[in-house]
Amino acid sequence: MSQMPQPTALTKCPICEWPLASDDRFCGACGHDLSAVSAPPEDHPTLTMNGTAGDPPDEAASVPWPVASEPSADTPPPVVRPTDIPGTDSGGGELSGPGRGVRFDRPSEPDEYPLAAPQPPDPRTGDLATPPAGTKLCVACRAGQVDRDGYCENCGHAQPRERDHMEQELTAVAAVSDRGLRHHRNEDAFAVSSTALPDGSPAVVAIVCDGVSSATRPDDASLAAARAANETLLESLPRGTHPQQAMHDAIVAASNAVNALAGEPETAQEHAPHQNAPACTIVGSVVTPTLLVVGWVGDSRAYWVPVDRGAPSARLTEDDSWAAQMVAAGLMNEAEAYADERAHAITGWLGADAYELEPHTASFKPDRPGVVVVCTDGLWNYAEAAEEMAEAVPLDAAQRPLHCAQVLVGRALDGGGHDNVTVAVLPFPAPPQGAGSA
Amino acid sequence: MANFSKSNVPQFSVDVYQNEYLPEGGREVNAIVTVSATGGGTVGSAVTAPHLYSPGTGPSAAVAIMVDCSGSMDYPPTKMRNARDATAAAIDTLRDGVHFAVIDGTHVAREVYPGGGRLAVADPATRDQAKQALRRLSAGGGTAIGTWLRLADRLLASADVEIRHGILLTDGRNEHESPEDLRAALDACAGRFTCDARGVGTDWEVKEVTAIASALLGTADIVADPAALSADFTQIMEATMGKEVADVALRLWTPVGTRIKFVKQVAPTVVDLTDRRTEAGPRAGDYPTGSWGDESRDYHVCVEVPPASLGQEMLAARVSLVIPQPEGSAQNLGAQGLVKAVWTDDMAASTSINPQVAHYTGQAELAQVIQQGLDARKAGDIDGATAKLGRAVQLASASGNADTAKLLAKVVDVVDAATGTVRLKAKVTEADEMTLETRSTKTVRVKK
């Protein structure tokens, strides 16, 4: 082999979990040199080695790695503890027992457990002892270890969190969520799933929620709402509930889940200056072979983009927002309303302090194939009109929904990434179940 | 401290109050750290918390009482008599089993009781003997406080105890040794025992007395009227008997690239600890806080962090409490708090100032402008003094520091407290001016 860096086959950066293209040589987020990472086994891409600046030791004996199952929304992947994996330290000796600096507080990511020779010491931080094998290194300075609170022991930087960037792909639906470039955490959440109606035809579900930043624990609110709505739909759709009614019920269930958070005690760490009940928006879509249902509360949206771009695209939801109300009341035109600084103030949300829950639902029977784009305002701020959204959606969106969602999130980040971005893409009509199972 | 596991250390807790949001390019992180010790001793009478020690018992302790016996103590003669009575009252407040000594301080230091370079152990008999010995206290000689402190240190070090404390009473300036000698004595004693300092009458130097208290992590106050000494000494001794654990340090870990701008105690009084850092391993330093009973104190920590891009979050400081051990290790008291920095473009979030930080920033400024105002007044700078003391009146009034506002009103005529409009009083008693200066660092806590 030549000395050329080998394109990596990794799907995620082993350091910061940024999604990678197959020919990336460096991570786009943290700059990690991917050529130094040996490619993982093709069939189990969720287990990777931690990055090293030097070559991995050749003499290291191969190790029987536990097999990780594909993570999915409802079944967390099995926890692989470092003690389950035999290994040696850089000197070839036995690793000491538990408590060698590995964190157990986020057990759901087997690829967070690196097993590699330690980093060569950074000359700028020569006082640092060589970290023992099995230590998680900071993504920001690459020199310090990560403490129990998730901060670097050297430079203090917070480490990427699981929710900073999330992707999920099922056969007939995909979703991507990203923290964006300006916010310090991702307060959006999504849930995607597929099930079958009583007649055996498929039904695909996508839920997207946007936590209200001015409220307490918006990230908890959005996650609780997305999960509750998804679970309700998975229960009622197979029983034969009409998808539109099912969507209505799901939003009510999501609302109850968010309301329940208001009663929970604050975490001790949080001294929020203002205590508002947790709140979030919700938008969801159910796609069957004949029907397209949307439901929403707040200003998260769903768009219809037909495969044949000759046909018109459309926005399927009507925001619960100050601007939308002004336009609806005929007090302002759309341009004036959205130029106002109050434009994005929402008038409807899920949460204990919402005035009155008014779930909006709508049902469509499109006469041609297309995709439904379900998204938070982190995306539609950069493609507000239906035509703009259609332009941003790749032509092969119906075949490659995950790629489409990635492209759309990329568009929002290119535009400035001012907010968290979450996009789910559902092809219509829902493909028959035989095409694969979730 | 080897027997620490046997004794019950009060439960410490750390709470951090801050606005962690910084604007783009923002570098300064401010936080108020509230440290509370509970389950400790009996300070005051209305303590309902469960006590670790049953009444009449406590951690092993040693106390040295240093009484100024310079010639000026006889002018008026009631001063010496009151000092004797106050010392007797303090001795009466000693718990049985506490080691103690009384030192007669002039241009030299002399042991009054028990003598022979030893400490007595309090019981009814020794308390009685000590009070008898106080009769031997008589005025005559000069003032060299450094020698008193060094003798107290020697005596206190002779007992193997957990709490070591001094009580120092002076009525005059430290005239018979150089300021450097006193400084050297304070440096030698710092960390070895804590000491409360009191000035009686009005012929002593405020800055000397406050410097002693600050260096030795104790309180400073004025007792303008010698008749009030007994009550004050009793109260000091009660507080001392309430101390449960000594030599507690505030440990601050800060990441690479940060600079600690200051660390100040801001309640109950303002004490700048910035320069008193002892390095404690990589990126960590200890700031001394002295001994603790059942009490709560606030600290203002200001850290300069390297700027980071919007959306980034970092730990600016980790605050914990430790008891440094002689061999270099430290006993961690468990409690810790995190000071964070989060960069956001949400202007509403990044521009708001945490109420606690704002309050104590004001209290620290209050102490500073009182000091500057009184200095200007002494230097004859009437305009400067009026401006500074006017600002002080405004700050005291706005923050609800009623005690300081009252003291200010004895030095200036307040025209309008809200705007800080004042006139200097033509005639101010020395006692009022010294009281204001000595108590200028006293703060009030934020109304919650």
CSV table of N, CA, C and O in Angstrom, one decimal, chain A residues 285-343:
chain,number,residue,atom,x,y,z
A,285,SER,N,-46.7,13.8,11.1
A,285,SER,CA,-47.3,13.4,9.9
A,285,SER,C,-47.4,11.8,9.9
A,285,SER,O,-46.6,11.1,10.4
A,286,VAL,N,-48.6,11.4,9.3
A,286,VAL,CA,-48.8,9.9,9.1
A,286,VAL,C,-49.0,9.8,7.6
A,286,VAL,O,-49.9,10.5,7.0
A,287,VAL,N,-48.3,8.9,7.0
A,287,VAL,CA,-48.4,8.6,5.6
A,287,VAL,C,-48.8,7.1,5.4
A,287,VAL,O,-48.2,6.3,6.0
A,288,THR,N,-49.9,6.9,4.7
A,288,THR,CA,-50.3,5.6,4.3
A,288,THR,C,-50.3,5.5,2.8
A,288,THR,O,-50.0,6.5,2.1
A,289,PRO,N,-50.6,4.4,2.2
A,289,PRO,CA,-50.6,4.3,0.7
A,289,PRO,C,-51.6,5.3,0.1
A,289,PRO,O,-51.4,5.7,-1.1
A,290,THR,N,-52.6,5.7,0.8
A,290,THR,CA,-53.6,6.6,0.1
A,290,THR,C,-53.7,7.9,0.8
A,290,THR,O,-54.3,8.9,0.2
A,291,LEU,N,-53.3,8.0,2.0
A,291,LEU,CA,-53.7,9.2,2.8
A,291,LEU,C,-52.4,9.9,3.4
A,291,LEU,O,-51.4,9.2,3.7
A,292,LEU,N,-52.5,11.2,3.5
A,292,LEU,CA,-51.4,12.0,4.1
A,292,LEU,C,-52.1,12.8,5.2
A,292,LEU,O,-52.9,13.7,4.9
A,293,VAL,N,-51.7,12.6,6.5
A,293,VAL,CA,-52.3,13.3,7.6
A,293,VAL,C,-51.2,14.2,8.3
A,293,VAL,O,-50.1,13.7,8.5
A,294,VAL,N,-51.5,15.4,8.6
A,294,VAL,CA,-50.6,16.2,9.4
A,294,VAL,C,-51.3,16.7,10.6
A,294,VAL,O,-52.5,16.8,10.6
A,295,GLY,N,-50.6,17.0,11.7
A,295,GLY,CA,-51.1,17.6,12.9
A,295,GLY,C,-50.1,18.5,13.5
A,295,GLY,O,-48.9,18.2,13.4
A,296,TRP,N,-50.5,19.6,14.2
A,296,TRP,CA,-49.5,20.4,14.7
A,296,TRP,C,-50.0,21.4,15.8
A,296,TRP,O,-51.2,21.6,15.8
A,297,VAL,N,-49.1,21.8,16.6
A,297,VAL,CA,-49.4,23.0,17.5
A,297,VAL,C,-48.1,23.8,17.6
A,297,VAL,O,-47.0,23.2,17.8
A,298,GLY,N,-48.2,25.1,17.3
A,298,GLY,CA,-47.0,25.9,17.3
A,298,GLY,C,-46.6,26.2,15.9
A,298,GLY,O,-47.4,26.2,15.0
A,299,ASP,N,-45.3,26.5,15.8
A,299,ASP,CA,-44.8,27.0,14.5
A,299,ASP,C,-43.9,26.0,13.8
A,299,ASP,O,-43.1,26.5,12.9
A,300,SER,N,-43.9,24.8,14.2
A,300,SER,CA,-43.2,23.8,13.4
A,300,SER,C,-44.1,23.4,12.2
A,300,SER,O,-45.3,23.4,12.3
A,301,ARG,N,-43.5,23.0,11.1
A,301,ARG,CA,-44.3,22.9,9.9
A,301,ARG,C,-44.1,21.6,9.1
A,301,ARG,O,-43.2,20.8,9.3
A,302,ALA,N,-45.1,21.3,8.2
A,302,ALA,CA,-45.0,20.2,7.3
A,302,ALA,C,-45.2,20.8,5.9
A,302,ALA,O,-46.0,21.7,5.7
A,303,TYR,N,-44.3,20.4,4.9
A,303,TYR,CA,-44.4,20.8,3.5
A,303,TYR,C,-44.7,19.6,2.6
A,303,TYR,O,-44.2,18.5,2.9
A,304,TRP,N,-45.4,19.8,1.5
A,304,TRP,CA,-45.6,18.8,0.5
A,304,TRP,C,-44.7,19.1,-0.7
A,304,TRP,O,-44.8,20.3,-1.2
A,305,VAL,N,-43.9,18.2,-1.1
A,305,VAL,CA,-43.0,18.5,-2.3
A,305,VAL,C,-43.2,17.3,-3.2
A,305,VAL,O,-42.8,16.2,-2.9
A,306,PRO,N,-43.9,17.5,-4.4
A,306,PRO,CA,-44.2,16.3,-5.3
A,306,PRO,C,-42.9,15.9,-6.0
A,306,PRO,O,-42.0,16.7,-6.2
A,307,VAL,N,-42.9,14.6,-6.4
A,307,VAL,CA,-41.7,14.1,-7.1
A,307,VAL,C,-41.6,14.9,-8.4
A,307,VAL,O,-40.5,15.3,-8.8
A,308,ASP,N,-42.7,15.0,-9.1
A,308,ASP,CA,-42.7,15.8,-10.4
A,308,ASP,C,-42.7,17.3,-10.0
A,308,ASP,O,-43.8,17.8,-9.6
A,309,ARG,N,-41.6,17.9,-10.2
A,309,ARG,CA,-41.5,19.3,-9.8
A,309,ARG,C,-42.3,20.2,-10.6
A,309,ARG,O,-42.4,21.4,-10.3
A,310,GLY,N,-43.0,19.7,-11.6
A,310,GLY,CA,-43.9,20.5,-12.4
A,310,GLY,C,-45.1,20.9,-11.6
A,310,GLY,O,-45.7,21.9,-11.8
A,311,ALA,N,-45.5,20.0,-10.8
A,311,ALA,CA,-46.7,20.2,-9.9
A,311,ALA,C,-46.4,21.1,-8.8
A,311,ALA,O,-45.2,21.2,-8.4
A,312,PRO,N,-47.3,21.8,-8.3
A,312,PRO,CA,-47.1,22.8,-7.2
A,312,PRO,C,-46.7,22.1,-5.9
A,312,PRO,O,-47.3,21.0,-5.6
A,313,SER,N,-45.8,22.6,-5.1
A,313,SER,CA,-45.6,22.2,-3.8
A,313,SER,C,-46.4,23.0,-2.8
A,313,SER,O,-47.0,24.0,-3.3
A,314,ALA,N,-46.6,22.6,-1.6
A,314,ALA,CA,-47.5,23.3,-0.7
A,314,ALA,C,-47.0,23.2,0.8
A,314,ALA,O,-46.4,22.2,1.2
A,315,ARG,N,-47.3,24.2,1.5
A,315,ARG,CA,-47.2,24.2,3.0
A,315,ARG,C,-48.5,23.6,3.5
A,315,ARG,O,-49.6,24.0,3.2
A,316,LEU,N,-48.4,22.6,4.4
A,316,LEU,CA,-49.6,21.9,4.9
A,316,LEU,C,-50.0,22.3,6.2
A,316,LEU,O,-51.1,21.9,6.7
A,317,THR,N,-49.3,23.2,6.9
A,317,THR,CA,-49.6,23.6,8.3
A,317,THR,C,-49.8,25.1,8.3
A,317,THR,O,-49.3,25.8,7.4
A,318,GLU,N,-50.5,25.6,9.3
A,318,GLU,CA,-50.7,27.0,9.5
A,318,GLU,C,-50.1,27.3,10.9
A,318,GLU,O,-50.7,26.8,11.9
A,319,ASP,N,-49.1,28.2,11.0
A,319,ASP,CA,-48.4,28.4,12.2
A,319,ASP,C,-49.4,29.0,13.3
A,319,ASP,O,-50.2,29.8,13.0
A,320,ASP,N,-49.2,28.5,14.5
A,320,ASP,CA,-49.7,29.2,15.7
A,320,ASP,C,-48.8,30.3,16.0
A,320,ASP,O,-48.0,30.2,17.0
A,321,SER,N,-48.7,31.4,15.3
A,321,SER,CA,-47.7,32.4,15.6
A,321,SER,C,-48.4,33.8,15.4
A,321,SER,O,-49.4,33.9,14.8
A,322,TRP,N,-47.7,34.8,16.0
A,322,TRP,CA,-48.2,36.1,15.9
A,322,TRP,C,-48.4,36.6,14.5
A,322,TRP,O,-49.4,37.1,14.1
A,323,ALA,N,-47.3,36.3,13.7
A,323,ALA,CA,-47.4,36.7,12.3
A,323,ALA,C,-48.5,36.1,11.5
A,323,ALA,O,-49.3,36.7,10.8
A,324,ALA,N,-48.7,34.8,11.7
A,324,ALA,CA,-49.8,34.1,11.0
A,324,ALA,C,-51.1,34.6,11.4
A,324,ALA,O,-52.1,34.8,10.6
A,325,GLN,N,-51.3,34.9,12.7
A,325,GLN,CA,-52.6,35.5,13.2
A,325,GLN,C,-52.8,36.9,12.6
A,325,GLN,O,-54.0,37.2,12.2
A,326,MET,N,-51.8,37.7,12.5
A,326,MET,CA,-51.9,39.0,11.9
A,326,MET,C,-52.4,38.9,10.4
A,326,MET,O,-53.3,39.6,10.0
A,327,VAL,N,-51.7,37.9,9.7
A,327,VAL,CA,-52.1,37.7,8.3
A,327,VAL,C,-53.5,37.2,8.2
A,327,VAL,O,-54.4,37.7,7.4
A,328,ALA,N,-53.9,36.2,9.0
A,328,ALA,CA,-55.2,35.6,9.0
A,328,ALA,C,-56.3,36.6,9.3
A,328,ALA,O,-57.3,36.6,8.7
A,329,ALA,N,-55.9,37.6,10.2
A,329,ALA,CA,-56.9,38.6,10.6
A,329,ALA,C,-57.0,39.7,9.6
A,329,ALA,O,-57.8,40.6,9.7
A,330,GLY,N,-56.1,39.7,8.6
A,330,GLY,CA,-56.1,40.7,7.5
A,330,GLY,C,-55.5,42.0,8.0
A,330,GLY,O,-55.7,43.1,7.4
A,331,LEU,N,-54.8,42.0,9.1
A,331,LEU,CA,-54.2,43.2,9.7
A,331,LEU,C,-52.9,43.6,9.0
A,331,LEU,O,-52.5,44.7,9.1
A,332,MET,N,-52.3,42.6,8.5
A,332,MET,CA,-50.9,42.8,7.9
A,332,MET,C,-50.8,41.9,6.7
A,332,MET,O,-51.5,40.8,6.7
A,333,ASN,N,-50.0,42.3,5.7
A,333,ASN,CA,-49.7,41.3,4.7
A,333,ASN,C,-48.5,40.4,5.2
A,333,ASN,O,-47.9,40.8,6.2
A,334,GLU,N,-48.2,39.3,4.5
A,334,GLU,CA,-47.3,38.4,5.0
A,334,GLU,C,-45.9,39.0,5.2
A,334,GLU,O,-45.2,38.8,6.1
A,335,ALA,N,-45.5,39.8,4.2
A,335,ALA,CA,-44.1,40.4,4.3
A,335,ALA,C,-44.0,41.3,5.5
A,335,ALA,O,-43.0,41.2,6.2
A,336,GLU,N,-45.0,42.1,5.7
A,336,GLU,CA,-45.0,43.0,6.9
A,336,GLU,C,-44.9,42.2,8.2
A,336,GLU,O,-44.2,42.5,9.1
A,337,ALA,N,-45.8,41.2,8.2
A,337,ALA,CA,-45.9,40.4,9.5
A,337,ALA,C,-44.6,39.7,9.8
A,337,ALA,O,-44.2,39.7,11.0
A,338,TYR,N,-44.0,39.1,8.8
A,338,TYR,CA,-42.8,38.3,9.1
A,338,TYR,C,-41.6,39.2,9.3
A,338,TYR,O,-40.6,38.8,9.8
A,339,ALA,N,-41.7,40.5,8.9
A,339,ALA,CA,-40.6,41.4,9.1
A,339,ALA,C,-40.6,41.9,10.6
A,339,ALA,O,-39.6,42.4,11.1
A,340,ASP,N,-41.8,41.8,11.2
A,340,ASP,CA,-41.9,42.3,12.6
A,340,ASP,C,-41.1,41.4,13.6
A,340,ASP,O,-41.0,40.2,13.4
A,341,GLU,N,-40.6,42.1,14.6
A,341,GLU,CA,-39.8,41.3,15.5
A,341,GLU,C,-40.6,40.3,16.4
A,341,GLU,O,-40.1,39.4,17.0
A,342,ARG,N,-42.0,40.6,16.3
A,342,ARG,CA,-42.8,39.6,17.1
A,342,ARG,C,-43.2,38.4,16.2
A,342,ARG,O,-44.0,37.6,16.7
A,343,ALA,N,-42.8,38.4,15.0
A,343,ALA,CA,-43.3,37.4,14.0
A,343,ALA,C,-43.2,36.0,14.6
A,343,ALA,O,-44.2,35.2,14.4
